């Protein structure tokens, strides 16, 4: 702030002591300190306000830069979209012009849908599981997904005979009431 060295401060202190005297010097020093403190606080508040305004201006400038870059990107996307639309329209016109000739040339050949003949996928479409020739179950396609129980369509589960009803086992010893020494714990 000010370029005041130690020697200048010493001269000011000696002059103040001579002029004010030892009784009034502490009071004057407090008063001067109060005014210096107020001046510093005022300067700091002005400095902070300037920094806030500069920061706000910087944010506004960055926002404008981002907006302009978004506008540029939007213009580029629109231009590329128009180019793609023009290409698609040219392709449609080309297909419309040459499509009839291609369709006429291709009408002599059969159109193939599905897997190529003889490929594994073609063969698998028509394979029937060998154990599905039973009269009770209809034949299933080998490429069908597994059933709910998780079994493969090729491996049909064998019919399971129901378990015979089992009666509880009765012993002569179990039918007798417990004797006084063999009572069940309570």
Coordinates of N, CA and C in Angstrom, one line a residue:
X1 N 0.8 -1.2 0.0 CA 0.0 0.0 0.0 C 0.9 1.2 0.0
X2 N 1.3 1.7 1.1 CA 2.3 2.8 1.2 C 3.6 2.3 1.5
X3 N 4.6 2.9 1.0 CA 6.0 2.5 1.2 C 6.6 3.2 2.4
X4 N 6.3 2.7 3.6 CA 6.8 3.3 4.8 C 7.6 2.3 5.5
X5 N 8.9 2.6 5.7 CA 9.8 1.8 6.4 C 9.8 1.9 7.9
X6 N 10.7 1.2 8.6 CA 10.8 1.3 10.0 C 11.3 2.7 10.5
X7 N 12.2 3.2 9.8 CA 12.7 4.5 10.2 C 11.6 5.6 10.1
X8 N 10.8 5.6 9.1 CA 9.7 6.6 9.0 C 8.7 6.4 10.2
X9 N 8.4 5.1 10.5 CA 7.5 4.9 11.6 C 8.0 5.4 13.0
X10 N 9.3 5.2 13.1 CA 10.0 5.7 14.3 C 9.9 7.2 14.5
X11 N 10.1 7.9 13.4 CA 10.0 9.3 13.4 C 8.6 9.8 13.7
X12 N 7.6 9.1 13.1 CA 6.2 9.5 13.4 C 5.9 9.2 14.9
X13 N 6.4 8.1 15.4 CA 6.1 7.8 16.9 C 6.8 8.9 17.8
X14 N 7.9 9.3 17.5 CA 8.6 10.3 18.3 C 7.9 11.7 18.2
X15 N 7.5 12.1 17.0 CA 6.7 13.3 16.8 C 5.4 13.3 17.6
X16 N 4.7 12.1 17.5 CA 3.4 12.0 18.2 C 3.6 12.0 19.7
X17 N 4.7 11.5 20.2 CA 5.0 11.5 21.6 C 5.2 12.9 22.1
X18 N 6.0 13.7 21.3 CA 6.3 15.1 21.7 C 5.1 15.9 21.6
X19 N 4.3 15.8 20.5 CA 3.1 16.6 20.3 C 2.0 16.3 21.3
X20 N 1.6 15.0 21.4 CA 0.5 14.6 22.2 C 0.8 14.4 23.7
X21 N 2.0 14.0 24.0 CA 2.4 13.7 25.3 C 2.1 12.3 25.7
X22 N 2.7 11.8 26.8 CA 2.5 10.5 27.3 C 1.0 10.2 27.7
X23 N 0.3 11.1 28.2 CA -1.1 10.9 28.7 C -2.1 10.6 27.5
X24 N -2.0 11.4 26.5 CA -3.0 11.3 25.4 C -2.5 10.4 24.3
X25 N -1.3 9.9 24.3 CA -0.8 9.0 23.2 C -1.5 7.7 23.1
X26 N -1.8 7.0 24.2 CA -2.5 5.7 24.0 C -3.9 5.9 23.5
X27 N -4.6 6.9 23.9 CA -5.9 7.2 23.3 C -5.9 7.5 21.8
X28 N -4.9 8.3 21.4 CA -4.7 8.6 20.0 C -4.4 7.4 19.2
X29 N -3.6 6.5 19.8 CA -3.2 5.3 19.1 C -4.4 4.4 18.8
X30 N -5.2 4.3 19.9 CA -6.5 3.5 19.7 C -7.4 4.1 18.7
X31 N -7.5 5.4 18.7 CA -8.3 6.1 17.7 C -7.8 5.9 16.3
X32 N -6.5 6.0 16.1 CA -5.9 5.8 14.8 C -6.1 4.4 14.4
X33 N -5.9 3.4 15.3 CA -6.1 2.0 14.9 C -7.5 1.7 14.5
X34 N -8.5 2.3 15.2 CA -9.9 2.1 14.8 C -10.1 2.6 13.4
X35 N -9.6 3.8 13.1 CA -9.8 4.3 11.7 C -9.1 3.5 10.7
X36 N -7.9 3.0 11.0 CA -7.2 2.2 10.0 C -7.9 0.9 9.8
X37 N -8.4 0.3 10.9 CA -9.2 -1.0 10.8 C -10.5 -0.8 9.9
X38 N -11.2 0.4 10.1 CA -12.4 0.7 9.3 C -12.0 0.8 7.8
X39 N -10.9 1.5 7.6 CA -10.4 1.7 6.2 C -10.1 0.4 5.5
X40 N -9.4 -0.5 6.3 CA -9.1 -1.8 5.7 C -10.4 -2.6 5.4
X41 N -11.3 -2.6 6.4 CA -12.6 -3.3 6.2 C -13.3 -2.8 4.9
X42 N -13.3 -1.5 4.8 CA -14.0 -0.9 3.6 C -13.3 -1.3 2.4
X43 N -12.0 -1.2 2.4 CA -11.2 -1.6 1.2 C -11.5 -3.1 0.8
X44 N -11.5 -4.0 1.8 CA -11.7 -5.4 1.6 C -13.1 -5.6 1.0
X45 N -14.1 -4.9 1.6 CA -15.5 -5.1 1.0 C -15.6 -4.6 -0.4
X46 N -14.9 -3.5 -0.7 CA -14.9 -3.0 -2.1 C -14.2 -4.0 -3.0
X47 N -13.1 -4.6 -2.5 CA -12.3 -5.5 -3.3 C -13.2 -6.8 -3.5
X48 N -13.9 -7.3 -2.5 CA -14.7 -8.5 -2.7 C -15.8 -8.3 -3.6
X49 N -16.4 -7.1 -3.6 CA -17.5 -6.8 -4.5 C -17.0 -6.7 -5.9
X50 N -15.9 -6.2 -6.2 CA -15.3 -6.1 -7.5 C -15.0 -7.6 -8.0
X51 N -14.4 -8.4 -7.1 CA -14.1 -9.8 -7.5 C -15.4 -10.5 -7.8
X52 N -16.5 -10.3 -7.1 CA -17.8 -11.0 -7.4 C -18.3 -10.5 -8.7
X53 N -18.2 -9.2 -9.0 CA -18.7 -8.7 -10.3 C -17.8 -9.3 -11.5
X54 N -16.5 -9.3 -11.3 CA -15.7 -9.9 -12.3 C -15.9 -11.4 -12.5
X55 N -16.2 -12.1 -11.4 CA -16.5 -13.5 -11.5 C -17.9 -13.7 -12.2
X56 N -18.8 -12.9 -11.9 CA -20.1 -12.9 -12.6 C -20.0 -12.6 -14.1
X57 N -19.1 -11.6 -14.4 CA -18.9 -11.3 -15.8 C -18.2 -12.5 -16.5
X58 N -17.3 -13.2 -15.8 CA -16.6 -14.3 -16.4 C -17.6 -15.5 -16.7
X59 N -18.5 -15.7 -15.7 CA -19.5 -16.7 -15.9 C -20.4 -16.4 -17.1
X60 N -20.8 -15.1 -17.2 CA -21.6 -14.7 -18.3 C -20.9 -14.9 -19.6
X61 N -19.6 -14.6 -19.7 CA -18.9 -14.8 -20.9 C -18.8 -16.3 -21.2
X62 N -18.5 -17.1 -20.2 CA -18.4 -18.5 -20.5 C -19.8 -19.1 -21.0
X63 N -20.8 -18.6 -20.4 CA -22.2 -19.0 -20.8 C -22.4 -18.6 -22.3
X64 N -22.0 -17.4 -22.6 CA -22.2 -17.0 -24.0 C -21.4 -17.9 -25.0
X65 N -20.2 -18.2 -24.5 CA -19.3 -19.1 -25.4 C -20.0 -20.5 -25.5
X66 N -20.5 -21.0 -24.5 CA -21.2 -22.3 -24.6 C -22.4 -22.2 -25.5
X67 N -23.2 -21.1 -25.3 CA -24.3 -21.0 -26.2 C -23.9 -20.9 -27.7
X68 N -22.9 -20.2 -28.0 CA -22.5 -20.1 -29.4 C -22.0 -21.4 -29.9
X69 N -21.3 -22.2 -29.0 CA -20.8 -23.5 -29.5 C -22.0 -24.5 -29.7
X70 N -23.0 -24.3 -28.8 CA -24.2 -25.2 -29.0 C -24.9 -24.8 -30.3
X71 N -25.0 -23.5 -30.6 CA -25.6 -23.1 -31.9 C -24.8 -23.6 -33.1
X72 N -23.5 -23.5 -33.0 CA -22.6 -24.1 -34.1 C -22.8 -25.6 -34.3
X73 N -22.9 -26.3 -33.2 CA -23.1 -27.7 -33.3 C -24.5 -28.0 -33.8
X74 N -25.5 -27.3 -33.4 CA -26.8 -27.5 -33.9 C -26.8 -27.2 -35.4
X75 N -26.2 -26.2 -35.9 CA -26.1 -25.9 -37.3 C -25.4 -27.0 -38.1
X76 N -24.3 -27.6 -37.5 CA -23.6 -28.7 -38.2 C -24.5 -29.9 -38.2
X77 N -25.3 -30.2 -37.2 CA -26.1 -31.4 -37.2 C -27.3 -31.2 -38.2
X78 N -27.8 -30.0 -38.3 CA -28.9 -29.8 -39.3 C -28.3 -29.9 -40.7
X79 N -27.1 -29.4 -40.9 CA -26.5 -29.6 -42.2 C -26.2 -31.0 -42.6
X80 N -25.7 -31.8 -41.6 CA -25.5 -33.2 -41.9 C -26.8 -34.0 -42.0
X81 N -27.8 -33.6 -41.3 CA -29.1 -34.2 -41.5 C -29.7 -34.0 -42.9
X82 N -29.5 -32.7 -43.3 CA -30.0 -32.4 -44.7 C -29.2 -33.2 -45.7
X83 N -27.9 -33.4 -45.5 CA -27.1 -34.2 -46.4 C -27.6 -35.6 -46.4
X84 N -27.9 -36.2 -45.3 CA -28.4 -37.5 -45.2 C -29.7 -37.7 -45.9
X85 N -30.6 -36.7 -45.7 CA -31.9 -36.7 -46.4 C -31.8 -36.7 -47.9
X86 N -30.8 -35.8 -48.4 CA -30.6 -35.7 -49.8 C -30.1 -37.1 -50.3
X87 N -29.2 -37.7 -49.6 CA -28.6 -39.0 -50.0 C -29.7 -40.0 -50.1
X88 N -30.6 -40.0 -49.1 CA -31.7 -41.0 -49.0 C -32.6 -40.8 -50.2
X89 N -32.9 -39.5 -50.5 CA -33.8 -39.2 -51.6 C -33.2 -39.7 -52.9
X90 N -31.9 -39.4 -53.1 CA -31.2 -39.8 -54.3 C -31.2 -41.4 -54.4
X91 N -31.1 -42.1 -53.3 CA -31.1 -43.5 -53.3 C -32.5 -44.0 -53.7
X92 N -33.6 -43.4 -53.1 CA -34.9 -43.7 -53.5 C -35.2 -43.5 -55.0
X93 N -34.7 -42.4 -55.5 CA -34.9 -42.1 -56.9 C -34.2 -43.2 -57.8
X94 N -32.9 -43.5 -57.3 CA -32.1 -44.5 -58.0 C -32.8 -45.9 -58.0
X95 N -33.4 -46.2 -56.9 CA -34.1 -47.5 -56.8 C -35.3 -47.5 -57.6
X96 N -36.0 -46.3 -57.6 CA -37.2 -46.2 -58.5 C -36.9 -46.3 -59.9
X97 N -35.8 -45.8 -60.4 CA -35.4 -45.9 -61.8 C -34.9 -47.3 -62.1
X98 N -34.0 -47.8 -61.3 CA -33.4 -49.1 -61.6 C -34.1 -50.3 -61.0
X99 N -35.0 -50.0 -60.1 CA -35.7 -51.1 -59.4 C -36.5 -52.0 -60.3
X100 N -37.2 -51.4 -61.2 CA -38.1 -52.2 -62.1 C -37.2 -53.2 -63.0
X101 N -36.1 -52.7 -63.4 CA -35.2 -53.6 -64.2 C -34.6 -54.7 -63.3
X102 N -34.2 -54.4 -62.1 CA -33.7 -55.4 -61.2 C -34.8 -56.4 -60.9
X103 N -36.0 -55.9 -60.6 CA -37.1 -56.8 -60.3 C -37.5 -57.7 -61.4
X104 N -37.4 -57.2 -62.6 CA -37.7 -58.0 -63.8 C -36.6 -59.1 -64.0
X105 N -35.4 -58.8 -63.8 CA -34.3 -59.7 -63.9 C -34.4 -60.8 -62.8
X106 N -34.8 -60.4 -61.6 CA -34.8 -61.3 -60.5 C -36.1 -62.1 -60.5
X107 N -37.1 -61.8 -61.3 CA -38.4 -62.6 -61.2 C -38.2 -64.0 -61.8
X108 N -37.2 -64.2 -62.5 CA -36.9 -65.6 -63.1 C -36.4 -66.5 -62.0
X109 N -35.6 -66.0 -61.1 CA -35.0 -66.8 -60.0 C -36.0 -66.8 -58.8
X110 N -36.1 -68.0 -58.1 CA -36.9 -68.1 -56.9 C -36.3 -67.3 -55.8
X111 N -37.1 -66.7 -55.0 CA -36.7 -65.9 -53.9 C -36.6 -66.9 -52.7
X112 N -35.4 -66.9 -52.0 CA -35.2 -67.8 -50.9 C -35.4 -67.1 -49.6
X113 N -36.3 -67.7 -48.8 CA -36.5 -67.2 -47.4 C -36.1 -68.3 -46.5
X114 N -35.5 -68.0 -45.4 CA -35.1 -69.0 -44.4 C -33.7 -69.4 -44.6
X115 N -33.2 -70.5 -43.9 CA -31.9 -70.9 -44.0 C -31.6 -71.5 -45.3
X116 N -30.3 -71.5 -45.7 CA -29.9 -72.1 -47.0 C -30.2 -73.6 -46.9
X117 N -30.6 -74.2 -48.1 CA -30.8 -75.7 -48.1 C -29.5 -76.4 -47.8
X118 N -29.7 -77.4 -47.0 CA -28.5 -78.3 -46.6 C -27.7 -77.7 -45.4
X119 N -28.1 -76.5 -45.0 CA -27.3 -76.0 -43.8 C -27.8 -76.7 -42.5
X120 N -27.0 -76.6 -41.5 CA -27.5 -77.3 -40.2 C -28.8 -76.7 -39.7
X121 N -29.0 -75.4 -39.9 CA -30.2 -74.8 -39.4 C -31.4 -75.4 -40.2
X122 N -31.2 -75.6 -41.5 CA -32.3 -76.1 -42.3 C -32.6 -77.5 -41.9
X123 N -31.6 -78.3 -41.7 CA -31.8 -79.7 -41.3 C -32.5 -79.8 -40.0
X124 N -32.0 -78.9 -39.0 CA -32.6 -79.0 -37.7 C -34.0 -78.6 -37.6
X125 N -34.5 -77.8 -38.6 CA -35.9 -77.4 -38.6 C -36.8 -78.6 -38.8
X126 N -36.3 -79.6 -39.5 CA -37.2 -80.6 -39.9 C -36.9 -82.0 -39.2
X127 N -36.0 -82.0 -38.3 CA -35.7 -83.2 -37.5 C -36.7 -83.4 -36.4
X128 N -37.2 -84.5 -36.3 CA -38.2 -84.8 -35.2 C -37.4 -85.7 -34.2
X129 N -37.7 -85.5 -33.0 CA -37.0 -86.3 -31.9 C -37.3 -87.7 -32.1
X130 N -36.3 -88.6 -32.1 CA -36.6 -90.0 -32.4 C -37.5 -90.7 -31.4
X131 N -37.5 -90.3 -30.1 CA -38.3 -91.0 -29.1 C -39.7 -90.4 -29.0
X132 N -40.0 -89.5 -29.9 CA -41.3 -88.8 -29.9 C -42.3 -89.5 -30.8
X133 N -42.0 -90.7 -31.3 CA -42.8 -91.5 -32.2 C -43.9 -92.3 -31.4
X134 N -43.9 -92.2 -30.1 CA -44.8 -92.8 -29.3 C -46.2 -92.4 -29.6
X135 N -47.2 -93.2 -29.5 CA -48.5 -92.9 -29.9 C -49.2 -91.9 -29.0
X136 N -48.7 -91.9 -27.7 CA -49.3 -91.0 -26.7 C -48.9 -89.6 -26.8
X137 N -47.6 -89.4 -27.2 CA -47.1 -88.0 -27.3 C -47.0 -87.6 -28.7
X138 N -47.4 -86.4 -29.1 CA -47.2 -86.0 -30.4 C -45.7 -85.7 -30.7
X139 N -45.3 -85.8 -32.0 CA -43.9 -85.5 -32.3 C -43.6 -84.1 -32.1
X140 N -42.4 -83.9 -31.6 CA -41.9 -82.5 -31.3 C -40.7 -82.2 -32.2
X141 N -40.6 -80.9 -32.5 CA -39.5 -80.4 -33.3 C -38.3 -80.4 -32.5
X142 N -37.1 -80.8 -33.0 CA -35.9 -80.9 -32.3 C -35.4 -79.5 -31.9
X143 N -35.7 -78.5 -32.6 CA -35.3 -77.2 -32.4 C -36.2 -76.4 -31.4
X144 N -37.2 -77.1 -30.9 CA -38.1 -76.4 -29.9 C -37.4 -76.1 -28.6
X145 N -37.7 -75.1 -28.0 CA -37.0 -74.8 -26.7 C -37.4 -75.8 -25.6
X146 N -36.6 -75.9 -24.6 CA -36.9 -76.9 -23.6 C -38.2 -76.6 -22.9
X147 N -38.8 -77.6 -22.3 CA -40.1 -77.4 -21.7 C -39.9 -76.7 -20.3
X148 N -41.1 -76.6 -19.6 CA -41.1 -75.9 -18.3 C -40.2 -76.6 -17.3
X149 N -40.2 -77.9 -17.4 CA -39.4 -78.7 -16.4 C -37.9 -78.7 -16.8
X150 N -37.5 -78.1 -17.9 CA -36.1 -78.0 -18.2 C -35.6 -79.1 -19.0
X151 N -36.4 -80.1 -19.4 CA -35.9 -81.2 -20.2 C -35.8 -80.8 -21.6
X152 N -34.9 -81.4 -22.3 CA -34.7 -81.2 -23.7 C -35.8 -81.7 -24.5
X153 N -36.1 -81.2 -25.7 CA -37.2 -81.7 -26.5 C -36.8 -83.1 -27.1
X154 N -35.5 -83.4 -27.2 CA -35.1 -84.7 -27.7 C -35.3 -85.8 -26.7
X155 N -35.1 -85.4 -25.4 CA -35.2 -86.4 -24.3 C -36.5 -86.2 -23.6
X156 N -37.5 -86.9 -24.0 CA -38.8 -86.8 -23.3 C -38.7 -87.7 -22.1
X157 N -39.2 -87.2 -21.0 CA -39.1 -88.0 -19.7 C -39.9 -89.3 -19.8
X158 N -39.4 -90.3 -19.3 CA -40.2 -91.6 -19.2 C -41.3 -91.4 -18.2
X159 N -42.5 -92.1 -18.5 CA -43.6 -91.9 -17.6 C -43.2 -92.6 -16.3
X160 N -43.6 -91.9 -15.2 CA -43.3 -92.4 -13.9 C -44.5 -93.0 -13.3
X161 N -44.3 -94.2 -12.8 CA -45.5 -94.9 -12.1 C -45.7 -94.2 -10.8
X162 N -47.0 -94.1 -10.4 CA -47.2 -93.5 -9.1 C -46.7 -94.4 -8.0
X163 N -46.3 -93.8 -6.9 CA -45.8 -94.6 -5.7 C -47.0 -95.3 -5.1
X164 N -46.8 -96.6 -4.7 CA -48.0 -97.3 -4.0 C -48.2 -96.6 -2.7
X165 N -49.4 -96.6 -2.3 CA -49.8 -96.0 -1.0 C -49.2 -96.9 0.1
X166 N -48.5 -96.3 1.0 CA -47.9 -97.0 2.1 C -48.7 -96.8 3.3
X167 N -49.0 -97.8 4.0 CA -49.7 -97.7 5.3 C -48.6 -97.6 6.4
X168 N -49.0 -97.0 7.5 CA -48.0 -96.9 8.6 C -47.7 -98.3 9.1
X169 N -46.5 -98.4 9.5 CA -46.1 -99.7 10.0 C -46.6 -99.9 11.4
X170 N -47.2 -101.0 11.7 CA -47.7 -101.3 13.0 C -47.0 -102.5 13.6
X171 N -46.5 -102.3 14.8 CA -45.8 -103.3 15.6 C -46.7 -103.6 16.8
X172 N -46.5 -104.8 17.2 CA -47.3 -105.2 18.5 C -46.8 -104.4 19.6
X173 N -45.5 -104.1 19.7 CA -44.9 -103.3 20.8 C -45.4 -101.9 20.8
X174 N -45.6 -101.3 19.6 CA -46.0 -99.9 19.5 C -47.5 -99.8 19.9
X175 N -48.3 -100.9 19.7 CA -49.7 -100.8 20.0 C -50.0 -100.9 21.5
X176 N -49.0 -101.4 22.3 CA -49.2 -101.5 23.7 C -49.1 -100.1 24.4
X177 N -49.9 -99.9 25.4 CA -49.7 -98.6 26.2 C -48.4 -98.7 26.9
X178 N -47.7 -97.5 27.2 CA -46.5 -97.5 27.9 C -46.6 -98.0 29.3
X179 N -45.7 -98.7 29.7 CA -45.7 -99.2 31.1 C -45.3 -98.0 32.0
X180 N -45.5 -98.1 33.3 CA -45.2 -97.0 34.2 C -43.7 -96.6 34.2
X181 N -42.8 -97.5 33.9 CA -41.4 -97.2 33.8 C -41.0 -96.7 32.5
X182 N -41.8 -96.9 31.4 CA -41.5 -96.5 30.0 C -42.3 -95.4 29.5
X183 N -42.7 -94.5 30.4 CA -43.6 -93.4 30.0 C -42.8 -92.4 29.1
X184 N -43.4 -91.8 28.2 CA -42.8 -90.8 27.4 C -42.5 -89.6 28.2
X185 N -41.5 -88.9 28.0 CA -41.2 -87.6 28.7 C -42.2 -86.6 28.3
X186 N -42.5 -85.7 29.3 CA -43.5 -84.7 29.1 C -42.8 -83.4 28.9

